[in-house]
XYZ file of C-alpha atoms in Angstrom:
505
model
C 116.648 116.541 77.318
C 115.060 116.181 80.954
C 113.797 113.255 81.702
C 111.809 112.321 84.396
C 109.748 109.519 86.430
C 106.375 108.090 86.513
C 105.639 106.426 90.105
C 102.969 103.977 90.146
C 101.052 103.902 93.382
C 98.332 101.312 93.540
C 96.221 101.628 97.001
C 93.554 99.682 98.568
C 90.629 102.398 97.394
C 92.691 103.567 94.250
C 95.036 103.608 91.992
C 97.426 106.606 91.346
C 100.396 107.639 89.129
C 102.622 110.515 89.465
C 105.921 112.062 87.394
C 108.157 113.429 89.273
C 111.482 115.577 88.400
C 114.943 115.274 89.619
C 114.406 117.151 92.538
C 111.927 115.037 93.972
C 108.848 117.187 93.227
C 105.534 116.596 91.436
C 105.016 117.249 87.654
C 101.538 115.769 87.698
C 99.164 113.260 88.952
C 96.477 111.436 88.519
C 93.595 109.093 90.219
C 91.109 106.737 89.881
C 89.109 104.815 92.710
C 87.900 101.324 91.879
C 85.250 99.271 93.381
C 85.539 97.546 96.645
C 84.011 94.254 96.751
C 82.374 92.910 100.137
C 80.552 89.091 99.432
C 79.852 88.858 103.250
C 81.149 90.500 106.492
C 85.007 90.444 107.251
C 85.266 89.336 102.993
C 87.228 92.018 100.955
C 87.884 91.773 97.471
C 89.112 93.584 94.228
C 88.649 93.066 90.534
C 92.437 92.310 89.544
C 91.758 93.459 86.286
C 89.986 96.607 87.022
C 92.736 97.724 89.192
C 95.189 97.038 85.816
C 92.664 98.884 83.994
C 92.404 101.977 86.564
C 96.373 101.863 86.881
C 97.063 101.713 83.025
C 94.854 104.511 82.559
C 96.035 107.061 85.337
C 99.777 106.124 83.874
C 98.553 107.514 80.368
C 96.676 110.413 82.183
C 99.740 111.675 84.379
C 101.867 111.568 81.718
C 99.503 113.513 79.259
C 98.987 115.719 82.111
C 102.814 116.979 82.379
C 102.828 118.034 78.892
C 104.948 114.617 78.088
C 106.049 111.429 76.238
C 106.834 108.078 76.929
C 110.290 108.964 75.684
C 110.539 111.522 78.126
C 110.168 108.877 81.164
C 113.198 107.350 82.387
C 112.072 104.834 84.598
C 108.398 103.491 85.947
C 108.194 102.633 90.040
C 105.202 100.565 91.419
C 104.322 100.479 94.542
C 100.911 98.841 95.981
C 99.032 97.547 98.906
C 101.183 94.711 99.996
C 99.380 91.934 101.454
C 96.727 91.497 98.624
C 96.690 88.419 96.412
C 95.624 87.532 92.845
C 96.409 84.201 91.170
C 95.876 83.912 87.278
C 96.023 81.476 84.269
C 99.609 81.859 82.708
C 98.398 81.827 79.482
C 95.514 84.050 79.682
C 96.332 86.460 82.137
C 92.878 86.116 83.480
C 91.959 85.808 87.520
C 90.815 82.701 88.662
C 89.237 84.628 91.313
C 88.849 88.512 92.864
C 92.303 89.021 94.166
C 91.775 89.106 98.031
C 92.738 92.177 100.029
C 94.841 92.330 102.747
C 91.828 93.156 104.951
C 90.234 90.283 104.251
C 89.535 87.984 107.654
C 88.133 84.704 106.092
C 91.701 82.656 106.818
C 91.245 83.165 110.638
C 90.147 80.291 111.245
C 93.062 77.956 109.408
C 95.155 80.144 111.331
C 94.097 79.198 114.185
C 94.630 75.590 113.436
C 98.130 76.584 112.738
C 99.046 78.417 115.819
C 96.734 75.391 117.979
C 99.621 73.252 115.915
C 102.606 74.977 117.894
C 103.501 76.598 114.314
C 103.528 80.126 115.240
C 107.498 80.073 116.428
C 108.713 78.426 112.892
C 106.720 81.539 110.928
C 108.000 84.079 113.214
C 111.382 82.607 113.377
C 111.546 82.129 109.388
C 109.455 85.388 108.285
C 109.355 88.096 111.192
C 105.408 87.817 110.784
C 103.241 86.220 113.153
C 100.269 84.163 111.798
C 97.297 86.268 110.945
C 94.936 86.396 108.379
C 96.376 89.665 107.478
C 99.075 88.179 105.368
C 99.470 86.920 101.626
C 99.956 83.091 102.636
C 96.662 82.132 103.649
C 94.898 83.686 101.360
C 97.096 81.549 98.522
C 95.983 78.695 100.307
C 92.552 79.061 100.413
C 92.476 80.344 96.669
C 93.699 76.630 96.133
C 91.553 75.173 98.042
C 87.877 76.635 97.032
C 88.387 77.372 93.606
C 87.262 75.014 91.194
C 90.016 73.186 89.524
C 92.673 75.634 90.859
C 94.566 73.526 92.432
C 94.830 71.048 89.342
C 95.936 73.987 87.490
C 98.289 75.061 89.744
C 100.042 71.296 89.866
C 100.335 71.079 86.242
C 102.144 74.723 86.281
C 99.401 76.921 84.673
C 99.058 79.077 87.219
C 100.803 82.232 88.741
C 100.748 83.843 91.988
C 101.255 87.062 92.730
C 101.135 90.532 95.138
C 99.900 93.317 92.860
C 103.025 94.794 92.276
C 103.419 90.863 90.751
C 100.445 91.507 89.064
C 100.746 95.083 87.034
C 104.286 94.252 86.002
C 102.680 90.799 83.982
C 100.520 92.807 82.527
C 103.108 96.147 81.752
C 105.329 93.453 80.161
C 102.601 92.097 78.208
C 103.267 88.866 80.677
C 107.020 88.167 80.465
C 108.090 89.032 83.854
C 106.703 87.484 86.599
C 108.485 88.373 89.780
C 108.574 90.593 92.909
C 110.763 92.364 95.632
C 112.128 91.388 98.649
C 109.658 94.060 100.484
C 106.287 92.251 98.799
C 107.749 88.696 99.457
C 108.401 89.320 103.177
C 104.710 89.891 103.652
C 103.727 86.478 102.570
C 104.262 84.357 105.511
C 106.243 82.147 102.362
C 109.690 84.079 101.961
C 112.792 83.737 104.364
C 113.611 87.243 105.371
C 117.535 85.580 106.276
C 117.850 83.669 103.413
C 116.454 85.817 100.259
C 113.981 82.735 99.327
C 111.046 81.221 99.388
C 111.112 78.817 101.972
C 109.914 74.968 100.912
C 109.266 74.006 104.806
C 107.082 77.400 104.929
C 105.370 76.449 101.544
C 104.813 72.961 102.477
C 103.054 73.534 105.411
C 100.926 75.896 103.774
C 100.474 73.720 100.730
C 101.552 76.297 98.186
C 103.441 74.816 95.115
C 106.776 76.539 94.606
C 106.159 76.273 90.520
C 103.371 79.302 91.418
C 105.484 81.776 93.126
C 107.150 84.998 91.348
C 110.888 85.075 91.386
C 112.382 87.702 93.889
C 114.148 90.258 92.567
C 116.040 93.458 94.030
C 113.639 96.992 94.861
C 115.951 98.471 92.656
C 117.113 97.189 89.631
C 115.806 96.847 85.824
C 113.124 94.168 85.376
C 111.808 94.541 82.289
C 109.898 97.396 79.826
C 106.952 98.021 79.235
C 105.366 96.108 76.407
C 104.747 98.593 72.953
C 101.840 100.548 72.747
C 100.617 100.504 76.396
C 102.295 104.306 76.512
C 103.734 105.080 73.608
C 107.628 103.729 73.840
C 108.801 101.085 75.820
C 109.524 102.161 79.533
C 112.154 100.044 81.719
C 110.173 98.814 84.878
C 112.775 99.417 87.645
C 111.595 99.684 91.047
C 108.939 98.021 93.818
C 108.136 97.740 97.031
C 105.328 97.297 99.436
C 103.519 100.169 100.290
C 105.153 101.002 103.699
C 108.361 100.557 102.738
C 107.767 102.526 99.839
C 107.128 105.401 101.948
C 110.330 104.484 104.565
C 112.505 105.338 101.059
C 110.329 108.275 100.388
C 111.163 109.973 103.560
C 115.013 109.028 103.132
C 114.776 106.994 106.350
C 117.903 105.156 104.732
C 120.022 105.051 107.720
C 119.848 103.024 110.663
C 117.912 104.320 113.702
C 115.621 106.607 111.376
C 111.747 106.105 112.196
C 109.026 106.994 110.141
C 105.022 107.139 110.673
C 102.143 107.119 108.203
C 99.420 108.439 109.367
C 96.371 106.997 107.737
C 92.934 105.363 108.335
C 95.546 103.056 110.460
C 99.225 104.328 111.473
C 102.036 102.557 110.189
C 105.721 103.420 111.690
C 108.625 101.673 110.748
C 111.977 101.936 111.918
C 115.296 101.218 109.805
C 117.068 97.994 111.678
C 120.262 98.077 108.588
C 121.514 95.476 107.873
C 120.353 93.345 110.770
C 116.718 91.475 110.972
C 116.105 92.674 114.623
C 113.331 89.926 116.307
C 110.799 91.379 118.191
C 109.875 90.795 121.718
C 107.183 92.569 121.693
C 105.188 91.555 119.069
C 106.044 93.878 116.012
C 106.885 92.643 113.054
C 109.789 92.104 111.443
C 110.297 93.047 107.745
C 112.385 93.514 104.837
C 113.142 97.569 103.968
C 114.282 96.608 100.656
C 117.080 94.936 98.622
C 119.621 97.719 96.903
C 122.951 96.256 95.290
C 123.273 93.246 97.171
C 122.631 94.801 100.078
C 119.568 93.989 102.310
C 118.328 96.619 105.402
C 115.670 95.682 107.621
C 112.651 97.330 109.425
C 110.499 96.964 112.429
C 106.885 97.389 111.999
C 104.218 98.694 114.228
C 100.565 98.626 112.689
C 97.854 100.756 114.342
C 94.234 99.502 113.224
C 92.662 102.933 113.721
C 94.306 106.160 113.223
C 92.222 108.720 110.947
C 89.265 106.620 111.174
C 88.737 107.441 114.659
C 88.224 111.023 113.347
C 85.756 109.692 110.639
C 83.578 107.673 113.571
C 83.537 111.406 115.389
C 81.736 112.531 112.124
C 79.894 109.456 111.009
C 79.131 107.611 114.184
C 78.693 110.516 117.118
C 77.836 113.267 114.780
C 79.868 115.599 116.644
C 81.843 117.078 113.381
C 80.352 117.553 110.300
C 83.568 117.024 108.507
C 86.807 115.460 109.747
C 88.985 118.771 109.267
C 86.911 120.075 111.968
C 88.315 117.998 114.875
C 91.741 120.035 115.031
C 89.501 123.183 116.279
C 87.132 121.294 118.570
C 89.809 119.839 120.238
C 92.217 122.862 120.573
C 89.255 125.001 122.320
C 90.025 122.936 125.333
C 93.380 123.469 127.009
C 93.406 119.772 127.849
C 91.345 116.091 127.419
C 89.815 117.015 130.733
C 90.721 113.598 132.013
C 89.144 112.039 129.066
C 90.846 109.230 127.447
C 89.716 107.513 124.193
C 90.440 103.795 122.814
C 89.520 103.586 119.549
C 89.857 99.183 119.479
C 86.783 99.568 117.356
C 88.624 96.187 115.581
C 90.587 94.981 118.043
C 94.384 96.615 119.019
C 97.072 95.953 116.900
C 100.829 96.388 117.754
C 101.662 95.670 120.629
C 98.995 94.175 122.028
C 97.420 92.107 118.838
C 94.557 91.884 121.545
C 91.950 90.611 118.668
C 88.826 91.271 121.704
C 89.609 94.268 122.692
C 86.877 96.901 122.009
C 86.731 101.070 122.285
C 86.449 102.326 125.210
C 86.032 106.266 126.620
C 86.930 106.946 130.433
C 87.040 109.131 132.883
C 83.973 111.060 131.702
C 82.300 113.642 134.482
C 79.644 116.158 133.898
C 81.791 118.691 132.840
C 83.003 116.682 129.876
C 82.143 117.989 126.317
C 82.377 117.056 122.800
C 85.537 119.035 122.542
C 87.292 116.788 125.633
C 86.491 113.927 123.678
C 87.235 115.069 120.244
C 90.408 115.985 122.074
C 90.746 112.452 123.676
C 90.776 111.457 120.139
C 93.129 112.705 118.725
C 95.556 112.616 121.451
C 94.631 108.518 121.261
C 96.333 108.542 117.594
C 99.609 110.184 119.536
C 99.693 107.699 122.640
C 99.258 104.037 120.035
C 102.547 105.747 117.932
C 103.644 106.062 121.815
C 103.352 102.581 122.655
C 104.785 101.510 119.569
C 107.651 103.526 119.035
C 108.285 101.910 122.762
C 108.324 98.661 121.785
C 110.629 99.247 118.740
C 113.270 101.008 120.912
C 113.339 98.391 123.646
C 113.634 95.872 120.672
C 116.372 97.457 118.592
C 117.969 98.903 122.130
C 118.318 102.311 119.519
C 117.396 105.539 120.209
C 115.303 107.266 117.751
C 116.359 110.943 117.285
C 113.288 112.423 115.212
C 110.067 110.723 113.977
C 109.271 111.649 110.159
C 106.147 111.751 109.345
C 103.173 111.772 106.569
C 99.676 111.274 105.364
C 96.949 113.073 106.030
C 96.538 113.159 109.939
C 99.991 114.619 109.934
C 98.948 118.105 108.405
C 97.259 118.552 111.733
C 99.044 120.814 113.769
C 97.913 120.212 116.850
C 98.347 116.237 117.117
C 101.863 116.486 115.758
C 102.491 118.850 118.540
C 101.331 116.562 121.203
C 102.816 113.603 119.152
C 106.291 115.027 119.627
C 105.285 115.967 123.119
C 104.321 112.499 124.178
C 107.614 111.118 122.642
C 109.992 113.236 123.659
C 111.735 114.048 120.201
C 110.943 115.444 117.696
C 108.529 115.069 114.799
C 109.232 116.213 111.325
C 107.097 116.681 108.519
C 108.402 117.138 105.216
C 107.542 119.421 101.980
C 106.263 116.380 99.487
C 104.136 114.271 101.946
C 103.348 111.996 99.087
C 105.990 109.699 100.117
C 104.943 106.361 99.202
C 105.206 107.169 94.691
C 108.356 109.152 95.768
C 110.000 106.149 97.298
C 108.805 104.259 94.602
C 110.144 106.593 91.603
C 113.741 106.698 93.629
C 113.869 103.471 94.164
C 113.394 103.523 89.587
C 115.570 106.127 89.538
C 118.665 104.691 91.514
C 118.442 101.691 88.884
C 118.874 103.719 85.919
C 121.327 106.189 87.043
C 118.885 109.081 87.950
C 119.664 109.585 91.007
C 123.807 108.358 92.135
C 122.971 106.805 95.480
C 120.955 106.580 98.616
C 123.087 109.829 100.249
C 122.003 111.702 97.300
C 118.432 110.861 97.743
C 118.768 111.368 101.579
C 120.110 115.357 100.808
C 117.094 116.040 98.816
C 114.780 115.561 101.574
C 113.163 118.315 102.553
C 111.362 119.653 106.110
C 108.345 121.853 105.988
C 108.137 121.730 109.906
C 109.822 120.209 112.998
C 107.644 120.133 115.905
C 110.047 120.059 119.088
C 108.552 118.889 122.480
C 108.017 121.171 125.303
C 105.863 119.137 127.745
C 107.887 117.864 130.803
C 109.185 114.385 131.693
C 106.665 114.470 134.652
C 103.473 115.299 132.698
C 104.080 113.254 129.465
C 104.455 110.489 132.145
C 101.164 110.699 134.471
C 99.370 111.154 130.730
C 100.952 107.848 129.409
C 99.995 105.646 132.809
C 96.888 106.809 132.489
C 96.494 105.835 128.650
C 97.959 102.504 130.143
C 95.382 102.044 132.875
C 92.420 102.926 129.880
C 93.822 100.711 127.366
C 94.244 97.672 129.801
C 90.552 97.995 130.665
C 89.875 97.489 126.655
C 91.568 94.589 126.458
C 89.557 91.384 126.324
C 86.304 92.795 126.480
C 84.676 89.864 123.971
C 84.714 86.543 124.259
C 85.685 84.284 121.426
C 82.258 82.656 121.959
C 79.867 85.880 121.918
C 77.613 85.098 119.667
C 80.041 83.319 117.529
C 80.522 86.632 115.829
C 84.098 87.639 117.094
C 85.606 84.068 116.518
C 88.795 84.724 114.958
């Protein structure tokens, strides 16, 4: 009988599941957004248990929705929003507290008591992260520390910690696994990315007791089934990873030297290091790809704050669209940006600058500027940040990257994946099932069951819907770039820690 498998894809807005066949391609799917919790400004939270609700449900729904059974799955994936933290009562299963999103800025300041502490070289050194608010770590710590009675708890051992991948495999287990992947883990600022553990100098420091933390288990292997009645049988739970790397797998980036981009609200690209954590000198992050059969392979990350939002503030903030499909014509009825160049640092730049005070920025504005010239300086802004970072990574890993895969929704538009490849200089490649991030999830099941023989297998069933090759010469992609340089150095520092104590961090 064919079997097939259900990928469980829990985002930062909602939570999705999808079945997928052997080839790769989608059965069904479903969706469900969930609330999104803001106490004060720069706080972002979720209900933990309405995002086990949400997933549980869209699991039933997708497999309903393909005409199926529980028998008929033959593995569950998860793969979630990375950085986000939950802690609960090991006997319960209940929350102490909203888990805290990876968005959430209200550690900045106790990490800047750790950098001001000449800390930032250990966590680098150890983890491949620097010290931001953006990781899991902090946000432990401060669970601890302003919760009532957590930290009590947590000393006597009746508390767990966890990523939400930690999280929905508790509850699909009806609570006996507790564990996570080496992809999660490395997002902590708590796990050894050379060793494979949780390091106690890391944990110390951050006063996190060990007896909280999930054990770390391979991204592909058997973990556990699902607990009866949830859906019907008892599923083996048999693949995780973070979100990004998810999506790396998805788009069979498997081999060393293969690049990927997600193109969301942000822009994540990653680049496969193997077996070798490459450090960064200039200020990407390091990471763990995933953990397959003893084997470890590495990534570099480059995060990009604002990718499709940029698009959304041409709608929302200057009114020039009236919906954000629109900005692919506005911006090809020019020929060019008309010397118009767009920073969108609306929060700051991320890699490679991390330049926390920077601030958006248009230039070179004359009268014969219109809304398409900067519509078109907006999207072409999207193209020169993947620029900058795909840079960095190949002066870091001294590799040359032959192709850029790519995915999410900015990369159905034509025209910016035409001047994204042009910009590079290779080529950029988008494939026929753009919902990477389940796929890579569901292979990553699938390997550890036997669905799918290996990696090379995997890599053969990738598929290209179009290649965009670059035509623009050396000379022009070159005068472009400085002058993206000389707009985005004239965004950088624009605040002052001090201006009206708002931008602190």
């Amino acid at each position: 009988m064919m079997k097939y498998i259900l990928a469980l894809d829990q985002g930062t807005t909602s939570s999705r599941a999808i079945v997928f066949d052997q080839d790769g391609s989608i059965v069904s799917a479903a969706q469900k957004e969930f609330r999104q919790i803001f106490p004060q400004s720069g706080l972002v939270e979720h209900d933990a248990q309405e995002i086990w609700s949400n997933q549980l449900g869209v699991a039933q729904e997708a497999i309903t929705r393909a005409g199926l059974r529980a028998t008929d799955i033959a593995a569950i994936g998860i793969t979630n929003q990375r950085e986000t933290v939950v802690i609960w009562e090991r006997k319960s299963g209940r929350p102490i507290h909203n888990a805290i999103v990876w968005q959430d800025r209200r550690t900045a300041l106790l990490c800047d008591q750790l950098r001001a502490q000449g800390l930032e070289a250990l966590f680098v050194q150890k983890t491949g992260l620097l010290i931001d608010a953006y990781f899991s770590g902090t946000k432990a710590r401060w669970l601890l520390d302003h919760v009532p009675g957590a930290r009590e708890q947590a000393e006597r051992g009746e508390l767990a910690l966890g990523t939400i991948d930690s999280w929905l495999v508790y509850n699909l287990t009806g609570g006996e696994c507790h564990i996570t992947d080496a992809s999660n883990a490395s997002r902590t600022l708590l796990f050894n990315i050379h060793t494979g553990e949780w390091d106690d100098e890391l944990l110390r420091i951050l006063e996190i007791p060990r007896s909280l933390l999930p054990e770390v288990r391979p991204s592909s292997e058997v973990y556990g089934e699902t607990s009866p009645g949830l859906l019907g049988a008892r599923i083996p739970i048999a693949g995780m990873a973070g979100d990004q790397q998810a999506a790396t797998f998805g788009q069979a980036c498997v081999e060393k030297g293969m690049a990927k981009n997600t193109y969301g609200t942000g822009c994540f690209m990653l680049l496969n290091t193997g077996g070798q954590a490459v450090p960064s000198q200039h200020k990407l992050l390091t990471t763990v790809a995933w953990t397959i059969r003893g084997r470890t392979d590495y990534a570099l990350e480059g995060s990009i704050f604002v990718a499709g939002a940029v698009m959304q503030w041409l709608r929302d903030g200057l009114g020039i669209i009236r919906d954000s499909a629109e900005v692919e014509a506005l911006a090809a009825s020019v020929p060019d940006n008309g010397g118009v160049y767009l920073v969108p640092a609306f929060v700051g730049l991320g890699a490679p600058h991390w330049d926390s005070y920077a601030r958006g920025s248009i230039h070179g504005l004359s009268r014969g500027s219109t809304r398409a010239h900067i519509a078109r300086a907006a999207l072409e802004s999207v193209a020169y940040q993947t620029a900058d970072v795909l840079q960095a990574m190949q002066q870091d890993a001294a590799t040359p990257v032959r192709e850029l895969r790519v995915d999410g929704g900015a990369s159905r538009n034509d025209l910016l994946m035409q001047f994204q490849a042009d910009v590079l200089g290779v080529p950029v490649v988008r494939p026929q099932v753009t919902e990477t991030t389940a796929l890579g999830a569901a292979y990553l099941a699938g390997l550890a069951v036997g669905y799918w023989e290996s990696e090379q297998q995997i890599a053969r069933q990738w598929r290209e819907e179009r290649r965009f090759e670059p035509r623009m010469g050396e000379d022009e992609r070159e005068a472009l770039l400085s002058q993206w340089r000389r707009a985005v150095q004239r965004s950088t520092a624009w605040e002052r820690p001090d201006d009206q104590g708002a931008t602190t961090q």
